[in-house]
CSV table of C-alpha atoms and ligand atoms in Angstrom, one decimal:
chain,number,residue,atom,x,y,z
A,147,MET,CA,12.3,15.8,23.3
A,148,ASN,CA,14.0,12.5,24.0
A,149,LEU,CA,12.6,9.1,24.6
A,150,LEU,CA,13.9,5.7,25.7
A,151,ILE,CA,12.1,2.5,24.9
A,152,LYS,CA,13.5,0.0,27.3
A,153,ASN,CA,13.0,-3.7,28.1
A,154,ILE,CA,12.4,-4.8,24.5
A,155,GLY,CA,12.3,-8.6,24.5
A,156,GLU,CA,12.7,-8.9,20.7
A,157,LEU,CA,13.4,-6.3,18.1
A,158,PHE,CA,13.0,-6.7,14.3
A,159,ASP,CA,15.1,-3.9,12.8
A,160,GLY,CA,14.0,-4.3,9.2
A,161,SER,CA,16.4,-7.1,8.5
A,162,ARG,CA,17.3,-9.1,11.6
A,163,ILE,CA,16.1,-10.0,15.1
A,164,ILE,CA,17.9,-8.6,18.1
A,165,LYS,CA,17.1,-9.8,21.6
A,166,ASN,CA,16.9,-7.8,24.9
A,167,THR,CA,17.6,-4.3,23.7
A,168,CYS,CA,16.4,-0.7,23.9
A,169,ILE,CA,16.0,2.2,21.5
A,170,TYR,CA,16.9,5.8,22.2
A,171,ILE,CA,15.1,8.6,20.2
A,172,GLU,CA,15.8,12.3,20.0
A,173,ASP,CA,13.5,14.7,18.2
A,174,GLY,CA,11.7,11.9,16.4
A,175,ILE,CA,15.0,10.4,15.1
A,176,ILE,CA,16.5,7.1,16.3
A,177,LYS,CA,19.8,8.0,17.9
A,178,SER,CA,21.0,4.6,19.2
A,179,ILE,CA,20.0,1.0,19.7
A,180,GLY,CA,21.1,-1.1,22.7
A,181,LYS,CA,22.5,1.9,24.7
A,182,LYS,CA,20.5,2.8,27.9
A,183,GLU,CA,20.7,6.6,27.5
A,184,LYS,CA,19.1,9.0,30.1
A,185,ALA,CA,15.8,10.3,28.7
A,186,ASP,CA,13.0,12.6,29.7
A,187,GLU,CA,10.4,10.0,28.8
A,188,ILE,CA,10.7,6.2,29.2
A,189,ILE,CA,8.5,3.5,27.8
A,190,ASP,CA,8.7,0.1,29.3
A,191,ALA,CA,8.2,-2.5,26.5
A,192,GLU,CA,7.7,-5.2,29.1
A,193,LYS,CA,9.7,-7.8,27.1
A,194,LYS,CA,7.4,-7.5,24.1
A,195,PHE,CA,8.2,-7.5,20.4
A,196,VAL,CA,9.1,-4.2,18.6
A,197,MET,CA,9.3,-3.6,14.9
A,198,PRO,CA,9.2,-0.7,12.3
A,199,GLY,CA,5.8,0.8,11.6
A,200,PHE,CA,4.1,-0.9,8.6
A,201,VAL,CA,4.5,0.9,5.3
A,202,ASP,CA,1.3,0.3,3.3
A,203,CYS,CA,2.6,1.2,-0.2
A,204,HIS,CA,-0.5,0.5,-2.3
A,205,THR,CA,-4.0,1.7,-1.4
A,206,HIS,CA,-7.0,3.4,-2.8
A,207,THR,CA,-8.1,5.0,0.5
A,208,VAL,CA,-10.0,8.0,-0.9
A,209,PHE,CA,-13.4,7.0,-2.4
A,210,ALA,CA,-17.1,7.1,-1.8
A,211,GLY,CA,-19.3,4.1,-2.6
A,212,TYR,CA,-18.9,1.0,-0.6
A,213,ARG,CA,-19.4,-2.3,-2.4
A,214,GLU,CA,-20.6,-4.6,0.3
A,215,PHE,CA,-23.4,-5.7,-2.1
A,216,GLU,CA,-20.8,-7.5,-4.2
A,217,ILE,CA,-20.1,-10.1,-1.5
A,218,GLU,CA,-23.0,-12.4,-2.5
A,219,TRP,CA,-22.1,-12.2,-6.1
A,220,LYS,CA,-18.5,-13.2,-5.2
A,221,ILE,CA,-19.9,-16.1,-3.2
A,222,GLU,CA,-22.0,-17.2,-6.2
A,223,GLY,CA,-18.7,-17.3,-8.1
A,224,LEU,CA,-19.0,-14.2,-10.3
A,225,SER,CA,-15.6,-12.9,-11.4
A,226,TYR,CA,-14.3,-9.4,-11.0
A,227,GLN,CA,-15.2,-8.6,-14.6
A,228,GLU,CA,-18.7,-10.1,-14.3
A,229,ILE,CA,-19.3,-8.1,-11.2
A,230,ALA,CA,-18.3,-5.0,-13.1
A,231,ARG,CA,-20.7,-5.9,-15.9
A,232,ARG,CA,-23.6,-6.2,-13.3
A,233,GLY,CA,-23.1,-2.7,-12.2
A,234,GLY,CA,-20.5,-3.1,-9.5
A,235,GLY,CA,-16.8,-2.6,-9.8
A,236,ILE,CA,-14.8,0.5,-10.4
A,237,LYS,CA,-17.5,2.3,-12.3
A,238,TYR,CA,-19.9,2.1,-9.4
A,239,THR,CA,-17.4,3.7,-7.1
A,240,VAL,CA,-16.6,6.3,-9.7
A,241,GLU,CA,-20.2,7.5,-9.9
A,242,GLU,CA,-20.5,7.7,-6.0
A,243,THR,CA,-17.1,9.5,-5.8
A,244,LYS,CA,-18.1,12.0,-8.3
A,245,LYS,CA,-21.2,12.9,-6.2
A,246,ALA,CA,-19.2,13.2,-3.0
A,247,SER,CA,-17.9,16.5,-1.7
A,248,LYS,CA,-14.2,17.0,-0.7
A,249,GLU,CA,-15.4,17.2,2.9
A,250,ARG,CA,-17.1,13.9,2.8
A,251,LEU,CA,-14.2,12.2,1.1
A,252,LYS,CA,-11.9,13.5,3.7
A,253,LYS,CA,-14.0,12.6,6.6
A,254,GLU,CA,-14.5,9.0,5.5
A,255,SER,CA,-10.8,8.6,4.6
A,256,LYS,CA,-9.8,9.9,8.0
A,257,GLU,CA,-11.9,7.1,9.6
A,258,ARG,CA,-10.2,4.5,7.5
A,259,ILE,CA,-6.7,6.0,8.2
A,260,LYS,CA,-7.5,5.8,12.0
A,261,GLU,CA,-8.3,2.1,11.5
A,262,MET,CA,-5.0,1.6,9.7
A,263,ILE,CA,-3.0,3.4,12.4
A,264,THR,CA,-4.7,1.2,15.1
A,265,HIS,CA,-3.3,-1.8,13.2
A,266,GLY,CA,0.3,-0.4,13.0
A,267,THR,CA,0.5,1.5,9.7
A,268,THR,CA,2.7,4.6,9.9
A,269,THR,CA,3.2,5.3,6.2
A,270,LEU,CA,0.5,5.1,3.6
A,271,GLU,CA,0.4,5.5,-0.2
A,272,ILE,CA,-2.9,6.6,-1.6
A,273,LYS,CA,-3.9,6.6,-5.3
A,274,SER,CA,-6.5,8.7,-7.1
A,275,GLY,CA,-8.5,6.9,-9.8
A,276,TYR,CA,-12.2,7.0,-8.9
A,277,GLY,CA,-12.7,10.4,-10.5
A,278,LEU,CA,-11.7,9.8,-14.1
A,279,ASP,CA,-12.4,13.3,-15.3
A,280,GLU,CA,-10.1,16.2,-14.6
A,281,LYS,CA,-12.2,17.9,-12.0
A,282,ASN,CA,-12.8,14.7,-10.0
A,283,GLU,CA,-9.3,13.3,-10.2
A,284,ILE,CA,-7.9,16.6,-9.0
A,285,LYS,CA,-10.5,16.7,-6.3
A,286,ILE,CA,-9.3,13.3,-5.0
A,287,LEU,CA,-5.6,14.3,-5.2
A,288,GLU,CA,-6.4,17.5,-3.3
A,289,VAL,CA,-8.0,15.5,-0.6
A,290,ILE,CA,-5.0,13.2,-0.4
A,291,ASN,CA,-2.7,16.2,-0.1
A,292,GLU,CA,-4.9,17.7,2.7
A,293,LEU,CA,-4.8,14.3,4.5
A,294,LYS,CA,-1.0,14.4,4.1
A,295,LYS,CA,-0.9,17.8,5.9
A,296,GLU,CA,-3.4,16.9,8.6
A,297,GLU,CA,-2.7,13.3,9.5
A,298,LYS,CA,0.2,12.2,11.8
A,299,ILE,CA,1.4,9.5,9.5
A,300,ASP,CA,3.3,10.0,6.3
A,301,ILE,CA,1.0,9.9,3.2
A,302,VAL,CA,2.3,9.5,-0.4
A,303,PRO,CA,0.0,10.6,-3.2
A,304,THR,CA,-0.2,8.7,-6.5
A,305,PHE,CA,-2.2,9.6,-9.7
A,306,LEU,CA,-3.7,6.5,-11.1
A,307,ALA,CA,-5.1,6.1,-14.6
A,308,HIS,CA,-7.7,3.5,-13.5
A,309,ALA,CA,-10.5,3.0,-16.0
A,310,ILE,CA,-11.9,4.3,-19.3
A,311,PRO,CA,-14.9,6.7,-19.0
A,312,GLU,CA,-18.1,5.6,-20.9
A,313,ASP,CA,-18.1,8.5,-23.2
A,314,MET,CA,-14.6,8.1,-24.6
A,315,THR,CA,-12.5,5.5,-26.4
A,316,ALA,CA,-9.4,4.4,-24.6
A,317,ASP,CA,-7.2,6.3,-27.0
A,318,GLU,CA,-9.2,9.5,-26.6
A,319,TYR,CA,-9.0,9.1,-22.8
A,320,VAL,CA,-5.2,8.7,-22.9
A,321,GLU,CA,-5.0,12.0,-24.9
A,322,TYR,CA,-7.3,13.6,-22.3
A,323,ILE,CA,-5.1,12.4,-19.4
A,324,ILE,CA,-2.0,13.7,-21.1
A,325,GLU,CA,-3.5,17.1,-22.1
A,326,GLU,CA,-5.9,17.8,-19.2
A,327,ILE,CA,-5.0,15.8,-16.1
A,328,LEU,CA,-1.3,15.1,-16.0
A,329,PRO,CA,-0.2,18.8,-16.0
A,330,LYS,CA,-2.1,19.4,-12.8
A,331,ALA,CA,-1.8,15.9,-11.3
A,332,SER,CA,2.0,16.0,-11.6
A,333,LYS,CA,2.0,18.9,-9.1
A,334,LEU,CA,-0.1,16.9,-6.6
A,335,ALA,CA,1.3,13.4,-6.9
A,336,LYS,CA,4.7,11.8,-6.4
A,337,PHE,CA,3.9,8.7,-8.5
A,338,CYS,CA,2.0,7.9,-11.7
A,339,ASP,CA,0.3,4.5,-11.9
A,340,VAL,CA,-1.7,2.8,-14.6
A,341,PHE,CA,-4.1,-0.2,-14.4
A,342,CYS,CA,-2.6,-2.1,-17.4
A,343,GLU,CA,-5.2,-4.8,-18.1
A,344,LYS,CA,-7.6,-6.2,-20.7
A,345,GLY,CA,-10.6,-3.7,-20.9
A,346,TYR,CA,-8.6,-1.0,-19.2
A,347,PHE,CA,-5.3,0.3,-20.6
A,348,ASP,CA,-3.2,-1.8,-23.0
A,349,ILE,CA,0.5,-1.8,-23.1
A,350,LYS,CA,0.8,1.0,-25.7
A,351,GLN,CA,-1.6,3.2,-23.9
A,352,SER,CA,0.0,2.6,-20.5
A,353,MET,CA,3.4,3.3,-22.0
A,354,LYS,CA,2.2,6.6,-23.4
A,355,ILE,CA,0.8,7.8,-20.1
A,356,LEU,CA,3.8,6.7,-18.1
A,357,ARG,CA,6.3,8.2,-20.5
A,358,GLU,CA,4.5,11.5,-20.3
A,359,ALA,CA,4.4,11.3,-16.4
A,360,LYS,CA,8.2,10.8,-16.4
A,361,LYS,CA,8.7,14.0,-18.3
A,362,TYR,CA,7.1,15.8,-15.3
A,363,GLY,CA,9.6,14.0,-13.0
A,364,MET,CA,7.0,11.6,-11.6
A,365,ASP,CA,8.2,8.1,-10.7
A,366,VAL,CA,6.1,5.3,-12.0
A,367,ARG,CA,4.4,2.1,-10.7
A,368,ILE,CA,2.0,-0.2,-12.6
A,369,HIS,CA,-1.0,-2.4,-11.8
A,370,ALA,CA,0.4,-5.3,-13.8
A,371,ASP,CA,-0.5,-8.9,-14.8
A,372,GLU,CA,-3.4,-9.1,-12.3
A,373,PHE,CA,-6.1,-10.9,-14.3
A,374,SER,CA,-4.2,-11.7,-17.5
A,375,CYS,CA,-0.6,-11.8,-18.5
A,376,MET,CA,-0.3,-9.1,-21.2
A,377,GLY,CA,3.3,-8.4,-20.5
A,378,CYS,CA,2.7,-5.4,-18.2
A,379,SER,CA,5.5,-6.5,-15.9
A,380,LYS,CA,7.9,-6.5,-18.9
A,381,LEU,CA,6.7,-3.0,-19.6
A,382,ALA,CA,7.5,-2.1,-16.0
A,383,ALA,CA,11.0,-3.3,-16.6
A,384,GLU,CA,11.3,-1.5,-19.9
A,385,ILE,CA,10.1,1.9,-18.6
A,386,GLY,CA,12.0,1.7,-15.3
A,387,ALA,CA,9.0,1.5,-13.0
A,388,VAL,CA,9.9,1.5,-9.3
A,389,SER,CA,7.3,-1.2,-8.7
A,390,ALA,CA,5.0,-3.6,-10.6
A,391,ASP,CA,1.9,-4.5,-8.4
A,392,HIS,CA,-0.4,-7.5,-8.2
A,393,LEU,CA,1.4,-9.9,-10.6
A,394,LEU,CA,-1.0,-12.9,-10.0
A,395,MET,CA,-0.5,-14.0,-13.6
A,396,ALA,CA,3.2,-13.1,-14.0
A,397,GLY,CA,5.2,-16.1,-15.2
A,398,GLU,CA,8.9,-16.9,-15.0
A,399,GLU,CA,9.8,-14.8,-18.1
A,400,GLU,CA,8.2,-11.7,-16.6
A,401,ILE,CA,9.8,-12.4,-13.2
A,402,LYS,CA,13.3,-12.6,-14.8
A,403,GLU,CA,12.8,-9.4,-16.8
A,404,MET,CA,11.7,-7.6,-13.6
A,405,ALA,CA,14.7,-9.0,-11.7
A,406,LYS,CA,17.1,-7.8,-14.4
A,407,LYS,CA,15.8,-4.2,-14.1
A,408,LYS,CA,15.4,-4.4,-10.3
A,409,VAL,CA,11.7,-3.6,-10.4
A,410,ILE,CA,10.1,-4.3,-7.0
A,411,ALA,CA,7.3,-6.8,-7.0
A,412,THR,CA,4.5,-5.4,-4.8
A,413,LEU,CA,2.2,-8.2,-3.8
A,414,LEU,CA,-1.4,-7.7,-2.6
A,415,PRO,CA,-2.6,-11.1,-1.3
A,416,ALA,CA,-5.8,-9.6,0.1
A,417,VAL,CA,-7.1,-9.4,-3.5
A,418,PRO,CA,-7.0,-13.1,-4.4
A,419,PHE,CA,-8.4,-13.7,-0.8
A,420,VAL,CA,-11.6,-11.6,-1.5
A,421,LEU,CA,-11.8,-12.7,-5.2
A,422,ASN,CA,-11.1,-16.3,-4.5
A,423,THR,CA,-8.4,-16.6,-7.2
A,424,ASN,CA,-4.8,-17.7,-7.3
A,425,TYR,CA,-2.0,-16.0,-5.4
A,426,PRO,CA,1.2,-14.7,-7.0
A,427,ASN,CA,4.2,-16.9,-7.0
A,428,ALA,CA,6.2,-15.2,-4.3
A,429,ARG,CA,8.7,-18.1,-3.9
A,430,LYS,CA,9.6,-18.0,-7.5
A,431,MET,CA,10.1,-14.3,-7.3
A,432,LEU,CA,12.4,-14.6,-4.3
A,433,GLN,CA,14.3,-17.4,-5.9
A,434,ASN,CA,15.0,-15.1,-8.9
A,435,GLY,CA,16.2,-12.3,-6.7
A,436,LEU,CA,13.2,-10.0,-6.9
A,437,GLU,CA,12.5,-7.8,-3.9
A,438,ILE,CA,8.9,-8.1,-2.7
A,439,ALA,CA,6.9,-5.3,-1.1
A,440,LEU,CA,3.6,-6.1,0.6
A,441,ALA,CA,0.5,-3.9,0.9
A,442,THR,CA,-3.2,-4.1,1.6
A,443,ASP,CA,-4.5,-2.7,-1.7
A,444,PHE,CA,-7.3,-1.2,0.5
A,445,ASN,CA,-10.1,-0.3,-1.9
A,446,PRO,CA,-13.9,-0.8,-2.1
A,447,ASN,CA,-13.4,-4.3,-3.6
A,448,CYS,CA,-11.0,-5.3,-0.8
A,449,TYR,CA,-11.7,-3.5,2.5
A,450,ILE,CA,-8.6,-4.5,4.5
A,451,THR,CA,-6.8,-2.0,6.7
A,452,ASN,CA,-4.7,-4.5,8.7
A,453,MET,CA,-1.1,-5.2,7.5
A,454,GLN,CA,-0.9,-8.0,10.1
A,455,PHE,CA,-3.4,-9.9,8.0
A,456,ILE,CA,-1.4,-9.3,4.9
A,457,ILE,CA,1.6,-11.0,6.6
A,458,GLN,CA,-0.6,-13.9,7.6
A,459,LEU,CA,-1.8,-14.3,4.0
A,460,SER,CA,1.8,-14.0,2.7
A,461,CYS,CA,3.0,-16.8,5.0
A,462,TYR,CA,0.1,-19.2,4.7
A,463,LYS,CA,-0.9,-18.6,1.1
A,464,MET,CA,2.3,-17.4,-0.6
A,465,ARG,CA,4.8,-19.4,1.4
A,466,MET,CA,6.8,-16.4,2.5
A,467,LYS,CA,8.8,-16.9,5.6
A,468,PRO,CA,7.7,-14.7,8.6
A,469,LEU,CA,10.9,-12.6,8.5
A,470,GLU,CA,10.7,-12.2,4.7
A,471,ALA,CA,7.1,-11.0,5.1
A,472,LEU,CA,8.1,-8.5,7.9
A,473,ARG,CA,10.9,-7.1,5.8
A,474,SER,CA,8.6,-6.8,2.8
A,475,SER,CA,5.9,-4.9,4.7
A,476,THR,CA,8.4,-2.4,6.1
A,477,LEU,CA,11.8,-1.9,4.5
A,478,ILE,CA,11.1,-3.0,1.0
A,479,SER,CA,7.7,-1.3,1.0
A,480,ALA,CA,9.5,2.0,2.0
A,481,LYS,CA,12.0,1.4,-0.8
A,482,SER,CA,9.2,1.1,-3.3
A,483,LEU,CA,8.0,4.5,-2.2
A,484,LYS,CA,11.6,5.8,-2.5
A,485,MET,CA,11.6,6.7,1.2
A,486,ASN,CA,14.9,5.8,2.7
A,487,ASN,CA,14.3,7.6,6.0
A,488,ILE,CA,11.7,5.0,7.2
A,489,GLY,CA,11.1,1.2,7.1
A,490,SER,CA,13.8,0.1,9.5
A,491,ILE,CA,15.0,0.7,13.0
A,492,GLN,CA,18.5,2.1,12.5
A,493,GLU,CA,20.4,5.1,13.8
A,494,GLY,CA,19.5,8.2,11.8
A,495,LYS,CA,16.1,6.9,10.7
A,496,GLN,CA,12.7,8.4,11.6
A,497,ALA,CA,11.4,6.8,14.8
A,498,ASP,CA,8.3,5.0,13.4
A,499,LEU,CA,7.7,1.9,15.4
A,500,ILE,CA,5.2,-0.5,16.8
A,501,ILE,CA,5.2,-2.3,20.2
A,502,MET,CA,3.2,-5.5,19.8
A,503,ASP,CA,1.5,-7.5,22.5
A,504,ILE,CA,3.5,-10.6,21.7
A,505,PRO,CA,6.9,-11.9,22.8
A,506,SER,CA,8.2,-12.8,19.3
A,507,TYR,CA,7.7,-12.1,15.6
A,508,LEU,CA,6.5,-15.6,15.0
A,509,PHE,CA,3.2,-14.8,16.8
A,510,ILE,CA,2.2,-12.4,14.0
A,511,PRO,CA,1.4,-15.1,11.5
A,512,TYR,CA,0.4,-17.4,14.3
A,513,LYS,CA,-2.3,-15.3,16.1
A,514,VAL,CA,-4.7,-14.7,13.2
A,515,GLY,CA,-7.8,-12.5,13.5
A,516,THR,CA,-7.0,-10.2,16.3
A,517,ASN,CA,-5.1,-6.9,16.5
A,518,LEU,CA,-1.7,-7.5,18.1
A,519,VAL,CA,-0.7,-3.8,18.3
A,520,ARG,CA,-0.1,-2.4,21.8
A,521,MET,CA,1.4,1.0,20.8
A,522,VAL,CA,2.2,2.9,17.6
A,523,ILE,CA,5.0,5.6,17.6
A,524,LYS,CA,5.4,8.0,14.7
A,525,ARG,CA,8.4,10.3,14.7
A,526,GLY,CA,9.0,9.6,18.3
A,527,GLU,CA,5.4,10.4,19.3
A,528,ILE,CA,2.8,7.9,20.6
A,529,ILE,CA,-0.1,8.1,18.1
A,530,TYR,CA,-2.0,5.0,19.3
A,531,GLN,CA,-2.2,2.9,22.4
A,532,SER,CA,-4.4,0.0,23.2
A,533,GLU,CA,-6.5,-0.1,26.3
B,275,NIG,O1,-5.8,-2.6,-7.3
B,275,NIG,N1,-7.1,-3.6,-10.1
B,275,NIG,C1,-7.5,-2.4,-10.1
B,275,NIG,N2,-7.8,-1.6,-9.2
B,275,NIG,C2,-8.0,-1.9,-7.8
B,275,NIG,C3,-9.4,-2.3,-7.6
B,275,NIG,C4,-10.3,-1.2,-7.8
B,275,NIG,C5,-11.7,-1.5,-7.5
B,275,NIG,O2,-12.2,-2.7,-7.7
B,275,NIG,O3,-12.4,-0.6,-7.1
B,275,NIG,C6,-7.0,-2.9,-7.3
B,275,NIG,O4,-7.4,-4.0,-7.0
B,276,FE,FE1,-4.7,-1.3,-6.6
């Protein structure tokens, strides 16, 4: 099968803007840019803006137990930790997820993924972490792997050590993860992630889990310096993590350490948006040469499926320039997942792209609150089209 997308007004290829061009695709792979080849199928982009599909590299898509009831507590000013103490938070979702069958988890996740695709996401990382015990963590990872087989977009599974179960100490649970969960989880997940935070896993415990994961050949990423600066981003540098995520509290020292070791900073601005806290210092990170990936962190605390909104928050709240934000949500996001076949529109790459209903990339941060996606193409196939 071959396909020509003609009449592109403006193209973002992952790094630069190219005006008035076309893309020729064969068997799901980009063959040329700017050459009007003969094709069986032609899509007229009608002078609109085209870009790579969004790579949402940090989500918790598989769970049961919505937390809409936390909204009023958030408005009252309760913190994430206070909400957890009142019976909300991760533990609430863990209880609901444990009760849910694989079928239910899969069905609800598919609805969420459909919403993501509608908004232009073509690659999605999904973490476990709402099961805690072996049976339920593996249940979630199996669901993620089934979604990976059945869905049209690329899905990347991650095992996440997320919280300490009530009937164990943190040290006991770390042993349990190493003995009981990791041997199986390592067969079902590409990455291992740890929520390194006060009241969750400390530096030593995180290090122990991640070292063990590395022995299985897993790559590691860390939820780091989100609510407190415990030095988790330094741990990320020390252990060779691909990415350190959140980083709301990371200071200059942490940023420099990460830059030295080329750890990607994955920023999730929807979280400070829903929790009404501070945003990470993206400008300082860029000044220090850090590469930034952007993601939704879709989870029951932060129900956001739309990467366009992440770009808007990045521009207005973190002072990222529109082109920086676009690159961070495509090419760098893909890099953080160690996927070099996606994230940009170049010869030889997988044909994952979006046609937007706007003439220029600047309209993405400009037109807030509406879905700008006209068509989503995955491996050269149309998987979503607006009416
Ligand atoms: O990345 N910070 C820890 N984990 C998730 C939130 C999980 C939850 O609140 O259910 C996050 O934001
Ligand atoms: Fe997260």
